[in-house]
Short mmCIF file of C-alpha atoms in Angstrom, two decimals:
data_model
loop_
_atom_site.label_atom_id
_atom_site.label_comp_id
_atom_site.label_asym_id
_atom_site.label_seq_id
_atom_site.Cartn_x
_atom_site.Cartn_y
_atom_site.Cartn_z
CA MET A 113 63.57 -23.68 -10.71
CA ILE A 114 63.89 -26.52 -13.54
CA PHE A 115 67.63 -25.23 -14.19
CA ALA A 116 68.74 -25.46 -10.92
CA ALA A 117 67.32 -28.71 -10.30
CA ALA A 118 69.26 -29.91 -13.45
CA TYR A 119 72.54 -28.03 -12.12
CA VAL A 120 72.10 -30.01 -8.91
CA LEU A 121 71.76 -33.34 -10.85
CA GLY A 122 74.99 -32.53 -12.69
CA MET A 123 76.97 -31.84 -9.73
CA HIS A 124 75.58 -35.25 -8.01
CA ALA A 125 76.76 -36.79 -11.18
CA GLN A 126 80.19 -35.86 -10.90
CA ARG A 127 80.44 -36.36 -7.48
CA ASP A 128 79.03 -39.90 -7.72
CA SER A 129 80.47 -40.54 -11.09
CA ILE A 130 76.98 -41.11 -12.50
CA ARG A 131 76.68 -41.71 -16.29
CA PRO A 132 75.77 -38.62 -18.60
CA SER A 133 73.15 -40.45 -20.04
CA ARG A 134 71.48 -41.27 -16.72
CA VAL A 135 71.77 -37.57 -15.62
CA LEU A 136 69.81 -36.55 -18.74
CA GLU A 137 67.06 -39.18 -17.98
CA CYS A 138 66.85 -37.99 -14.53
CA SER A 139 66.70 -34.28 -15.47
CA GLN A 140 63.89 -35.10 -17.99
CA ARG A 141 62.04 -36.69 -15.46
CA VAL A 142 62.44 -34.07 -12.94
CA PHE A 143 61.65 -31.24 -15.78
CA LEU A 144 58.32 -33.14 -16.52
CA GLY A 145 57.24 -33.46 -12.85
CA LEU A 146 57.68 -29.82 -12.43
CA TYR A 147 56.06 -28.83 -15.31
CA PHE A 148 52.86 -30.66 -14.32
CA ILE A 149 52.95 -29.40 -10.90
CA PHE A 150 53.37 -25.87 -12.57
CA LEU A 151 50.56 -26.51 -14.91
CA PHE A 152 47.82 -27.89 -12.26
CA GLY A 153 49.29 -24.86 -9.82
CA ILE A 154 47.54 -22.39 -12.38
CA CYS A 155 44.30 -24.19 -12.95
CA LEU A 156 43.22 -25.51 -9.60
CA PRO A 157 41.00 -22.99 -7.97
CA ASP A 158 41.50 -21.28 -4.56
CA THR A 159 39.05 -23.46 -2.26
CA SER A 160 39.64 -21.79 0.93
CA PHE A 161 36.84 -19.85 2.38
CA ALA A 162 37.78 -15.98 2.88
CA ALA A 163 35.76 -12.62 2.93
CA SER A 164 35.36 -11.18 -0.36
CA ASN A 165 35.05 -7.74 -1.74
CA ASP A 166 31.93 -5.95 -2.71
CA THR A 167 31.83 -7.67 -6.36
CA THR A 168 31.63 -11.06 -4.83
CA LEU A 169 28.46 -13.40 -4.94
CA TYR A 170 28.64 -16.67 -3.33
CA SER A 171 26.99 -19.67 -4.87
CA ALA A 172 24.28 -21.59 -3.33
CA THR A 173 26.54 -24.74 -2.99
CA THR A 174 30.00 -24.19 -1.96
CA PHE A 175 30.09 -20.54 -1.19
CA ALA A 176 33.09 -20.00 -3.84
CA PRO A 177 33.75 -16.54 -5.15
CA ILE A 178 31.64 -15.75 -8.06
CA THR A 179 32.50 -12.12 -9.70
CA ASN A 180 29.85 -10.03 -11.36
CA THR A 181 30.59 -11.34 -14.81
CA SER A 182 29.96 -14.86 -13.89
CA ALA A 183 26.73 -16.82 -13.93
CA PRO A 184 24.38 -16.59 -10.99
CA PRO A 185 24.94 -18.84 -8.20
CA SER A 186 23.42 -22.82 -8.62
CA GLY A 187 20.26 -23.18 -7.21
CA ALA A 188 16.79 -21.40 -7.36
CA LEU A 189 17.08 -17.75 -6.98
CA LEU A 190 14.05 -16.31 -4.87
CA SER A 191 13.15 -12.45 -3.96
CA TYR A 192 13.71 -12.00 -0.17
CA VAL A 193 12.95 -8.88 2.03
CA VAL A 194 15.84 -8.85 4.68
CA TYR A 195 15.05 -6.37 7.70
CA PRO A 196 17.94 -5.84 10.13
CA GLY A 197 17.56 -6.40 13.90
CA ASN A 198 18.01 -2.59 14.85
CA ALA A 199 20.02 0.52 13.62
CA ILE A 200 23.22 -0.50 14.87
CA GLU A 201 23.11 -4.06 13.32
CA ALA A 202 22.25 -2.66 10.19
CA VAL A 203 25.60 -1.67 9.55
CA LYS A 204 27.09 -4.80 9.82
CA LEU A 205 24.16 -6.37 8.04
CA GLU A 206 25.02 -4.08 5.18
CA LYS A 207 28.36 -4.85 5.07
CA ASP A 208 27.78 -8.68 4.59
CA ILE A 209 25.38 -8.15 2.14
CA ASN A 210 28.16 -6.29 0.32
CA ASP A 211 30.56 -8.99 1.12
CA ILE A 212 27.81 -12.11 0.05
CA PHE A 213 26.29 -10.16 -3.05
CA SER A 214 26.72 -8.74 -6.44
CA PRO A 215 24.89 -5.18 -6.65
CA ASP A 216 23.03 -6.76 -9.50
CA TYR A 217 21.16 -8.73 -7.06
CA VAL A 218 20.45 -6.23 -4.22
CA GLN A 219 18.09 -3.28 -3.83
CA THR A 220 18.70 -1.16 -0.87
CA ILE A 221 15.57 0.29 0.59
CA ARG A 222 16.53 3.85 2.49
CA SER A 223 14.71 6.45 4.28
CA ASP A 224 15.57 9.98 3.63
CA PHE A 225 15.30 10.26 7.45
CA THR A 226 16.00 7.12 9.17
CA GLY A 227 18.52 5.46 7.16
CA ILE A 228 18.35 1.74 5.79
CA ALA A 229 14.78 0.31 6.03
CA PHE A 230 15.40 -3.04 4.45
CA TRP A 231 16.82 -4.83 1.44
CA VAL A 232 15.08 -6.86 -1.33
CA ILE A 233 17.68 -9.38 -2.41
CA GLN A 234 17.39 -12.12 -5.21
CA MET A 235 19.30 -15.11 -3.64
CA ALA A 236 19.32 -18.85 -3.15
CA ASN A 237 18.53 -20.80 -0.05
CA GLU A 238 21.90 -21.25 1.09
CA GLN A 239 23.04 -17.60 0.86
CA ARG A 240 19.48 -16.94 3.19
CA LYS A 241 21.22 -19.25 5.59
CA GLU A 242 24.59 -17.46 5.28
CA ILE A 243 22.98 -14.28 6.06
CA LEU A 244 21.44 -15.62 9.19
CA ARG A 245 24.61 -17.51 10.41
CA ARG A 246 26.42 -14.21 10.26
CA ASN A 247 23.43 -12.15 11.54
CA PRO A 248 20.96 -14.17 13.89
CA THR A 249 18.83 -11.35 14.59
CA ALA A 250 17.93 -10.24 10.90
CA ALA A 251 14.59 -11.28 9.61
CA ILE A 252 14.15 -12.80 6.03
CA TYR A 253 10.71 -13.14 4.42
CA GLU A 254 10.40 -14.29 0.96
CA ASN A 255 8.97 -11.60 -1.10
CA VAL A 256 5.48 -12.95 -1.97
CA LYS A 257 2.00 -11.36 -1.77
CA VAL A 258 0.90 -10.24 1.41
CA ALA A 259 -1.90 -8.46 0.80
CA GLU A 260 -5.21 -8.77 -1.46
CA ARG A 261 -7.26 -6.40 -3.59
CA GLN A 262 -10.23 -8.39 -4.00
CA ASP A 263 -14.00 -7.79 -4.08
CA PRO A 264 -16.44 -10.33 -2.24
CA GLU A 265 -18.28 -12.50 -4.13
CA SER A 266 -21.95 -11.61 -4.97
CA ASP A 267 -24.96 -12.57 -2.71
CA ASP A 268 -28.58 -12.47 -3.05
CA LEU A 269 -29.29 -9.94 -0.39
CA ASP A 270 -26.61 -7.89 -2.51
CA LEU A 271 -28.67 -8.08 -5.53
CA GLN A 272 -31.98 -7.42 -3.94
CA SER A 273 -31.18 -3.60 -3.09
CA LEU A 274 -30.66 -2.92 -6.74
CA ASN A 275 -34.19 -2.26 -7.75
CA VAL A 276 -35.78 -0.95 -4.76
CA SER A 277 -36.75 2.40 -4.36
CA TYR A 278 -35.76 4.78 -1.16
CA LYS A 279 -39.19 4.35 0.18
CA GLU A 280 -39.46 0.60 -0.46
CA ALA A 281 -36.03 0.21 0.99
CA GLY A 282 -37.41 0.73 4.72
CA TYR A 283 -35.73 3.89 5.56
CA LEU A 284 -36.48 5.53 8.70
CA ASN A 285 -39.81 7.49 9.23
CA VAL A 286 -40.06 10.60 11.19
CA SER A 287 -40.93 8.90 14.36
CA GLU A 288 -37.93 6.62 14.15
CA LEU A 289 -35.68 9.64 13.41
CA TRP A 290 -36.22 11.33 16.45
CA GLY A 291 -36.26 7.79 18.41
CA GLN A 292 -32.50 8.19 17.75
CA ASN A 293 -32.31 11.30 19.82
CA LEU A 294 -30.18 13.29 17.55
CA ASN A 295 -30.91 16.64 19.14
CA PHE A 296 -29.08 17.96 16.15
CA SER A 297 -29.09 21.48 14.89
CA ASN A 298 -26.98 23.32 12.42
CA SER A 299 -25.02 25.07 15.09
CA ASP A 300 -23.52 21.43 16.11
CA ILE A 301 -21.13 22.06 13.20
CA VAL A 302 -18.81 24.92 12.56
CA LEU A 303 -17.26 25.31 8.82
CA THR A 304 -15.24 28.15 8.79
CA ASN A 305 -13.81 29.14 5.20
CA GLY A 306 -13.90 31.84 2.84
CA SER A 307 -17.41 30.95 1.78
CA ASN A 308 -19.22 30.96 4.73
CA ASN A 309 -19.23 32.43 8.42
CA GLY A 310 -19.79 28.90 10.34
CA ASP A 311 -23.70 28.69 9.79
CA LEU A 312 -24.54 25.75 7.44
CA ASP A 313 -27.39 27.58 6.29
CA SER A 314 -25.16 30.15 4.96
CA VAL A 315 -22.87 27.88 2.74
CA SER A 316 -23.55 28.20 -0.95
CA PRO A 317 -23.45 24.50 -1.93
CA THR A 318 -22.88 22.72 -5.35
CA CYS A 319 -25.50 20.24 -6.48
CA GLN A 320 -24.38 17.62 -8.51
CA ARG A 321 -27.55 16.47 -10.33
CA ASP A 322 -27.76 12.77 -11.57
CA ALA A 323 -25.18 12.07 -8.76
CA SER A 324 -25.30 8.02 -8.23
CA ALA A 325 -27.01 7.03 -5.08
CA ASP A 326 -23.91 6.14 -3.00
CA LEU A 327 -22.88 9.77 -3.26
CA LYS A 328 -26.52 11.16 -2.28
CA LEU A 329 -26.37 9.16 0.58
CA VAL A 330 -23.20 10.90 1.77
CA SER A 331 -25.53 14.55 1.66
CA TRP A 332 -28.51 13.34 2.91
CA PRO A 333 -29.45 15.52 6.07
CA ARG A 334 -30.41 14.00 9.61
CA ILE A 335 -33.50 16.36 9.78
CA ARG A 336 -35.59 14.97 6.72
CA MET A 337 -38.45 12.69 6.02
CA LEU A 338 -36.91 9.90 4.21
CA SER A 339 -39.58 9.07 1.77
CA SER A 340 -38.03 10.27 -1.59
CA ASP A 341 -34.99 10.18 -3.35
CA PRO A 342 -32.28 13.29 -2.63
CA ARG A 343 -32.09 15.77 -5.32
CA CYS A 344 -28.59 15.48 -5.66
CA TYR A 345 -25.07 15.23 -4.27
CA ALA A 346 -24.75 18.57 -2.27
CA TYR A 347 -21.06 19.80 -1.44
CA ASP A 348 -19.26 22.90 -0.43
CA PRO A 349 -16.88 24.00 -3.29
CA GLY A 350 -14.42 25.09 -0.70
CA GLY A 351 -13.81 21.57 0.85
CA GLY A 352 -11.01 19.44 0.10
CA GLN A 353 -8.79 22.00 -1.45
CA HIS A 354 -6.27 22.42 1.17
CA ALA A 355 -5.42 18.86 1.98
CA VAL A 356 -3.87 15.96 -0.25
CA LEU A 357 -4.98 12.45 -0.59
CA TYR A 358 -2.30 9.66 -0.86
CA VAL A 359 -3.75 6.52 -2.39
CA ILE A 360 -1.55 3.48 -1.91
CA GLU A 361 -2.65 1.31 -5.27
CA GLU A 362 -1.05 -0.37 -8.40
CA GLY A 363 -1.93 2.79 -10.14
CA ILE A 364 -5.09 4.81 -11.67
CA GLY A 365 -6.42 5.13 -15.01
CA ASN A 366 -6.20 8.57 -16.31
CA ASP A 367 -6.94 8.83 -20.10
CA PRO A 368 -7.12 12.82 -20.86
CA ASN A 369 -9.18 11.87 -24.16
CA ALA A 370 -11.77 9.72 -22.10
CA PRO A 371 -15.45 11.29 -21.90
CA ILE A 372 -15.36 10.94 -18.30
CA LEU A 373 -12.39 12.86 -17.05
CA GLU A 374 -12.42 11.73 -13.20
CA PHE A 375 -8.94 12.90 -12.40
CA ALA A 376 -7.82 16.20 -13.68
CA PRO A 377 -4.20 15.81 -14.59
CA GLN A 378 -3.27 19.02 -12.53
CA ARG A 379 -4.65 17.16 -9.45
CA VAL A 380 -2.84 14.12 -9.78
CA SER A 381 0.92 13.57 -8.96
CA TRP A 382 2.85 9.97 -8.82
CA LEU A 383 5.26 8.49 -6.41
CA TYR A 384 7.45 5.72 -7.74
CA GLY A 385 10.41 3.93 -6.64
CA ALA A 386 13.33 5.70 -7.78
CA PRO A 387 16.00 3.66 -9.81
CA GLY A 388 16.99 0.70 -7.60
CA ASP A 389 14.07 0.85 -5.32
CA PRO A 390 10.88 -1.39 -5.42
CA PRO A 391 8.55 -1.79 -7.63
CA MET A 392 11.24 -4.34 -8.31
CA TYR A 393 9.84 -7.00 -10.66
CA THR A 394 6.38 -5.74 -10.20
CA SER A 395 4.71 -2.45 -11.07
CA ARG A 396 6.01 -0.48 -13.94
CA TYR A 397 7.19 3.16 -13.76
CA THR A 398 4.24 4.40 -15.61
CA PRO A 399 1.20 6.60 -14.70
CA THR A 400 -1.15 3.73 -15.25
CA ASP A 401 -3.73 1.24 -13.54
CA ASP A 402 -1.84 -2.27 -13.59
CA ASP A 403 -4.34 -3.78 -11.71
CA PRO A 404 -6.62 -6.05 -14.05
CA THR A 405 -9.55 -5.15 -11.74
CA SER A 406 -8.78 -1.33 -11.79
CA HIS A 407 -9.16 -1.52 -8.01
CA GLY A 408 -6.98 1.64 -7.68
CA SER A 409 -8.96 3.70 -10.15
CA CYS A 410 -12.14 3.00 -8.41
CA VAL A 411 -10.75 3.76 -4.82
CA ALA A 412 -9.39 6.96 -6.09
CA SER A 413 -12.79 7.68 -8.03
CA LYS A 414 -14.77 7.16 -4.92
CA ALA A 415 -12.37 9.32 -2.75
CA GLY A 416 -11.42 12.28 -5.14
CA GLY A 417 -13.11 11.75 -8.68
CA THR A 418 -14.56 14.52 -10.41
CA VAL A 419 -17.69 12.29 -11.18
CA PHE A 420 -17.78 9.88 -8.28
CA GLY A 421 -15.91 11.16 -5.78
CA VAL A 422 -16.91 12.81 -2.41
CA SER A 423 -14.06 15.32 -2.35
CA LYS A 424 -13.65 16.80 -5.77
CA ASP A 425 -11.13 19.11 -5.45
CA THR A 426 -8.49 17.56 -3.40
CA PRO A 427 -5.00 16.95 -4.93
CA LEU A 428 -4.00 13.39 -5.36
CA ILE A 429 -0.85 11.36 -5.01
CA ILE A 430 -0.65 8.05 -5.99
CA VAL A 431 1.64 5.67 -4.42
CA LYS A 432 2.17 2.98 -6.98
CA SER A 433 2.48 -0.23 -5.37
CA SER A 434 1.80 -4.14 -5.77
CA THR A 435 0.69 -6.32 -3.16
CA LEU A 436 4.20 -8.03 -2.98
CA HIS A 437 5.94 -7.75 0.73
CA GLY A 438 8.63 -5.53 -0.80
CA ASP A 439 6.10 -3.34 -2.27
CA ILE A 440 3.98 -2.51 0.32
CA ALA A 441 6.67 -2.09 2.82
CA TRP A 442 8.39 0.72 0.38
CA ALA A 443 5.27 2.51 -0.23
CA TRP A 444 4.89 3.03 3.38
CA VAL A 445 8.39 4.36 4.02
CA LYS A 446 7.90 6.68 0.93
CA VAL A 447 4.38 7.91 2.22
CA ARG A 448 6.03 8.56 5.81
CA ASP A 449 9.01 10.52 4.11
CA ASP A 450 6.83 12.59 1.62
CA ILE A 451 4.85 13.87 4.61
CA ARG A 452 7.79 14.35 6.71
CA ALA A 453 9.49 16.31 3.87
CA ASN A 454 6.33 18.51 3.62
CA PRO A 455 5.71 19.99 7.13
CA GLY A 456 2.37 21.44 7.63
CA ARG A 457 0.85 19.48 4.95
CA LYS A 458 -2.87 18.23 5.75
CA ALA A 459 -2.65 14.64 4.41
CA VAL A 460 -4.72 11.66 4.15
CA VAL A 461 -3.63 8.06 3.40
CA VAL A 462 -6.09 5.69 2.06
CA PHE A 463 -5.16 1.96 2.16
CA ALA A 464 -7.81 -0.17 0.64
CA THR A 465 -5.93 -3.25 1.09
CA GLY A 466 -6.26 -6.08 3.61
CA SER A 467 -3.66 -8.65 4.58
CA VAL A 468 -3.61 -12.02 3.21
CA ASP A 469 -2.93 -13.60 6.80
CA VAL A 470 -5.67 -13.54 9.44
CA TYR A 471 -4.65 -11.83 12.87
CA THR A 472 -5.21 -14.07 15.89
CA PRO A 473 -5.22 -12.19 19.29
CA GLY A 474 -2.10 -12.55 20.82
CA SER A 475 -0.30 -13.85 18.00
CA THR A 476 3.29 -12.22 16.97
CA VAL A 477 2.95 -9.51 14.34
CA LYS A 478 5.30 -10.37 11.30
CA GLU A 479 6.92 -8.09 8.79
CA PRO A 480 6.00 -6.21 6.85
CA TRP A 481 2.90 -5.45 9.29
CA SER A 482 5.03 -4.68 12.33
CA SER A 483 7.12 -1.93 10.38
CA ILE A 484 3.85 -0.63 8.62
CA ARG A 485 2.40 -0.13 11.95
CA THR A 486 5.40 1.72 12.93
CA HIS A 487 5.44 4.10 10.10
CA MET A 488 1.54 4.39 10.60
CA ALA A 489 2.35 5.92 14.19
CA ASP A 490 4.98 7.88 12.79
CA ILE A 491 2.41 9.48 10.18
CA ILE A 492 -0.10 10.22 12.80
CA SER A 493 2.28 11.94 14.90
CA MET A 494 2.96 14.45 11.94
CA ASP A 495 -0.60 14.76 11.87
CA GLY A 496 -1.48 12.77 8.96
CA VAL A 497 -4.81 10.86 8.85
CA ILE A 498 -5.20 7.26 7.91
CA VAL A 499 -8.05 5.68 6.38
CA VAL A 500 -8.30 1.47 6.05
CA ALA A 501 -10.54 -1.11 5.06
CA ALA A 502 -12.58 -3.11 7.76
CA GLY A 503 -12.40 -6.48 5.54
CA ASN A 504 -14.84 -8.41 3.46
CA SER A 505 -14.93 -12.01 4.85
CA ARG A 506 -17.79 -11.49 6.97
CA ARG A 507 -20.35 -14.37 6.32
CA GLY A 508 -23.16 -14.26 8.73
CA ASN A 509 -21.79 -14.62 11.95
CA ASP A 510 -18.58 -16.30 10.62
CA ARG A 511 -15.29 -13.88 10.77
CA LYS A 512 -17.62 -11.07 11.95
CA ALA A 513 -14.54 -9.67 14.03
CA VAL A 514 -12.06 -7.40 12.07
CA ASP A 515 -9.01 -9.73 11.91
CA ILE A 516 -6.71 -8.22 8.65
CA PHE A 517 -3.93 -5.82 8.97
CA PRO A 518 -3.64 -3.03 9.21
CA ALA A 519 -7.09 -2.65 10.42
CA VAL A 520 -6.47 -4.57 13.64
CA PHE A 521 -3.88 -2.09 14.63
CA GLU A 522 -6.82 0.37 15.21
CA SER A 523 -6.90 1.55 18.77
CA ALA A 524 -6.81 4.58 21.12
CA GLN A 525 -2.90 4.83 20.51
CA LEU A 526 -3.40 4.52 16.99
CA PRO A 527 -6.37 6.26 15.91
CA LEU A 528 -6.96 4.62 12.37
CA ILE A 529 -10.31 5.19 10.63
CA VAL A 530 -11.54 1.81 9.74
CA ALA A 531 -14.25 1.80 7.07
CA GLY A 532 -17.15 -0.71 6.89
CA ALA A 533 -19.76 -1.23 4.19
CA VAL A 534 -23.59 -0.43 3.58
CA ASP A 535 -25.61 -0.69 0.81
CA ASP A 536 -27.33 2.51 -0.61
CA THR A 537 -30.26 2.33 1.66
CA GLY A 538 -28.05 2.25 4.78
CA ARG A 539 -28.07 -1.45 5.39
CA LEU A 540 -25.06 -3.36 6.54
CA ALA A 541 -23.35 -5.30 3.79
CA TRP A 542 -23.53 -8.89 4.31
CA PHE A 543 -19.73 -9.02 3.87
CA SER A 544 -18.32 -6.07 6.07
CA GLN A 545 -16.44 -7.30 9.09
CA GLY A 546 -17.34 -5.09 12.43
CA PRO A 547 -18.13 -3.55 14.40
CA GLY A 548 -15.32 -3.93 16.29
CA HIS A 549 -12.63 -1.38 15.42
CA VAL A 550 -14.69 0.18 12.77
CA SER A 551 -14.97 3.99 13.03
CA VAL A 552 -17.77 4.77 10.48
CA TRP A 553 -19.70 3.05 7.55
CA ALA A 554 -19.97 4.31 3.87
CA PRO A 555 -21.61 2.71 0.83
CA GLY A 556 -19.70 -0.17 -0.64
CA VAL A 557 -22.49 -2.24 -2.51
CA GLN A 558 -22.46 -2.18 -6.32
CA ILE A 559 -21.24 1.21 -6.38
CA PRO A 560 -20.19 2.98 -9.52
CA CYS A 561 -16.68 4.36 -10.34
CA THR A 562 -14.42 4.88 -13.12
CA ARG A 563 -12.00 2.58 -14.91
CA PRO A 564 -9.11 2.89 -17.29
CA SER A 565 -11.12 1.69 -20.44
CA ARG A 566 -13.38 4.53 -20.50
CA GLN A 567 -16.26 2.59 -18.94
CA ILE A 568 -17.73 2.76 -15.70
CA GLN A 569 -17.61 -0.28 -13.29
CA THR A 570 -19.49 -1.32 -10.42
CA GLY A 571 -17.56 -2.36 -7.11
CA ARG A 572 -18.31 -4.04 -3.99
CA GLY A 573 -16.32 -4.30 -0.95
CA THR A 574 -14.86 -2.07 2.01
CA SER A 575 -12.00 -1.06 -0.31
CA TYR A 576 -14.47 1.36 -1.82
CA SER A 577 -16.01 2.19 1.47
CA ALA A 578 -12.42 3.29 2.89
CA GLY A 579 -12.24 5.39 -0.34
CA MET A 580 -15.26 7.57 0.21
CA VAL A 581 -14.45 7.73 3.91
CA ALA A 582 -11.10 8.84 3.13
CA GLY A 583 -12.52 11.52 0.93
CA LEU A 584 -14.94 13.02 3.25
CA ALA A 585 -12.00 13.12 5.92
CA ALA A 586 -9.92 14.99 2.87
CA TYR A 587 -13.08 17.02 2.44
CA PHE A 588 -13.36 18.33 6.04
CA LEU A 589 -9.32 18.65 6.61
CA GLY A 590 -9.07 20.56 3.48
CA PHE A 591 -11.28 23.48 4.16
CA GLN A 592 -9.19 26.62 4.89
CA ASN A 593 -10.05 26.04 8.57
CA PRO A 594 -11.17 22.78 9.63
CA PRO A 595 -14.19 22.17 11.70
CA PHE A 596 -12.06 20.40 14.22
CA GLY A 597 -8.65 20.81 15.95
CA VAL A 598 -5.56 20.35 13.73
CA GLY A 599 -2.23 19.93 14.91
CA ASP A 600 -0.17 18.74 18.11
CA GLY A 601 -0.54 15.05 16.79
CA GLN A 602 -4.11 15.01 17.33
CA THR A 603 -5.43 15.70 13.68
CA ALA A 604 -5.96 11.88 13.28
CA LEU A 605 -8.17 11.63 16.50
CA ASN A 606 -9.89 14.65 16.08
CA THR A 607 -10.95 13.96 12.53
CA ARG A 608 -12.05 10.13 13.62
CA ASN A 609 -13.99 11.55 16.28
CA PHE A 610 -15.35 14.15 14.29
CA LEU A 611 -16.72 11.81 11.35
CA HIS A 612 -18.15 9.43 13.76
CA GLY A 613 -19.98 12.20 15.42
CA LEU A 614 -21.22 13.55 12.42
CA ALA A 615 -22.37 10.15 11.09
CA TRP A 616 -26.03 8.82 11.45
CA LYS A 617 -28.43 5.71 10.76
CA ARG A 618 -30.15 5.78 7.67
CA ARG A 619 -32.18 2.72 9.06
CA LEU A 620 -33.22 1.98 12.39
CA THR A 621 -31.19 -1.54 12.69
CA GLY A 622 -28.29 -0.02 10.38
CA PRO A 623 -25.00 1.39 11.45
CA LYS A 624 -23.97 4.84 11.61
CA VAL A 625 -23.11 6.25 7.79
CA ILE A 626 -21.08 8.87 7.04
CA TRP A 627 -22.72 12.63 6.08
CA ASN A 628 -21.03 15.57 4.82
CA GLY A 629 -22.99 18.01 6.84
CA GLN A 630 -25.05 19.10 3.42
CA ASN A 631 -28.74 19.05 2.51
CA GLY A 632 -29.07 17.01 -1.33
CA PHE A 633 -33.04 17.57 -0.79
CA LYS A 634 -32.65 21.45 -0.80
CA SER A 635 -34.48 23.23 -3.53
CA ASP A 636 -32.48 26.87 -3.08
CA VAL A 637 -29.04 25.44 -4.01
CA TRP A 638 -27.07 28.05 -5.67
CA ASN A 639 -24.76 26.46 -7.67
CA ILE A 640 -25.97 23.57 -10.19
CA SER A 641 -23.38 20.92 -11.44
CA ASP A 642 -23.97 19.41 -14.62
CA ILE A 643 -21.44 16.64 -14.01
CA SER A 644 -22.99 13.49 -15.06
CA VAL A 645 -22.41 10.30 -16.70
CA PRO A 646 -22.68 10.52 -20.52
CA SER A 647 -25.56 8.36 -22.03
CA ASN A 648 -23.06 6.26 -24.38
CA ILE A 649 -20.90 5.12 -21.65
CA SER A 650 -21.31 1.26 -20.93
CA ILE A 651 -21.43 0.24 -17.59
CA SER A 652 -19.71 -3.23 -16.40
#
């Protein structure tokens, strides 16, 4: 192009009799002008806004395309959870996400059966706005803590119950017992498995001597003069073996060299996020308890631990999840898919975690709880049983009603088993919310359980009550032939009704506390378990 311009100038010079020196001067100016135009044409960026390919990440300010090898977009990057409006819109939203973001910043959470559930994306605020501009029905939430696993603070009433005997605690006497109009006999319960013919008296129970007081309370029979301590925690060794128990927590501690082997390795399996799934920037992919309070170890211990557990032979599936939005939502997708992939599995799920947000009747249920409610309904339709905590925020009559997710979802249509807390005397725990939505109560005050550091800890809260109730549900469901109807989507409802019907008041003014149908006072038990806590183990 430069030479052509010079040629044209030369021709004009001949025609117009322009001096050669003048032609040279003009040629030089044209040459320099074209050179600078050419130079800036190469260096200047293309500022037009156009759709990019899958390797493009838009900046937070101008949406100029940046390749994978470029620096992240300007502006603060935060983790967001993105939900499609519906399955059809998910296709377009996925394309837009691929257009806007580098794969390094996106994790797609898929169900094995229903497709895309949601995305977890590291993005700047301007990118969030661009997603919503393109997809107005999408829902985007910051990936922050949406649930908590925290024991309630201590209380004077709490401490008073630690050093009183069963008689001093004010248990029911015989006349008060019959005043409950129990009309109970052994024929009310039919446990049919290989070890008995349906009569409780014919069962050969195991007696765990030196069991903790909370466990002894579970096998305290209704027809008994309550004036002395139960002899042991009695349980049928046939219970719990034909069920599985999913524990959604931040892990459990399971040191094979610990003096208390609370979780036999052959009974424990783990569900982690596959590479590219949550836990994204939180929980590790290791079989450890990453909660500094050992919340998961304690809940699992009360449900299915060898020493402190209600159901000692139920396989445990630990679903490792932090309390972040993306992790909690992922965990429920994972549990639902795993149950669906194993048809016929008798499954109990314990979620001993409550929402940070307080539910107000009539308010809109936001994510992740809206999706979790759907997943729960799917699990129950597949005959899974779900146990959740009632909440620890009651202070006298303040916040007495259950007001946290997912416990508020309990209804006739969604028969969750909601667990409230009592102390070891059967007295309602001062912090336990309810009775609305609460199905049964279980010990949850100063209860001993395991922790990863080879010690015993004491816990307080409806989380541990939920663990014990989940253990009892797995215990009965795990008989070869459970004592209630199983199947046709009715297992959850039947389990809840059975546990509620079997529970009874240990105090005249107390709530109905769980019972496993056994007699911890019997002197003629056949099997003696020497499971106990070594004397050299400290309690914290």
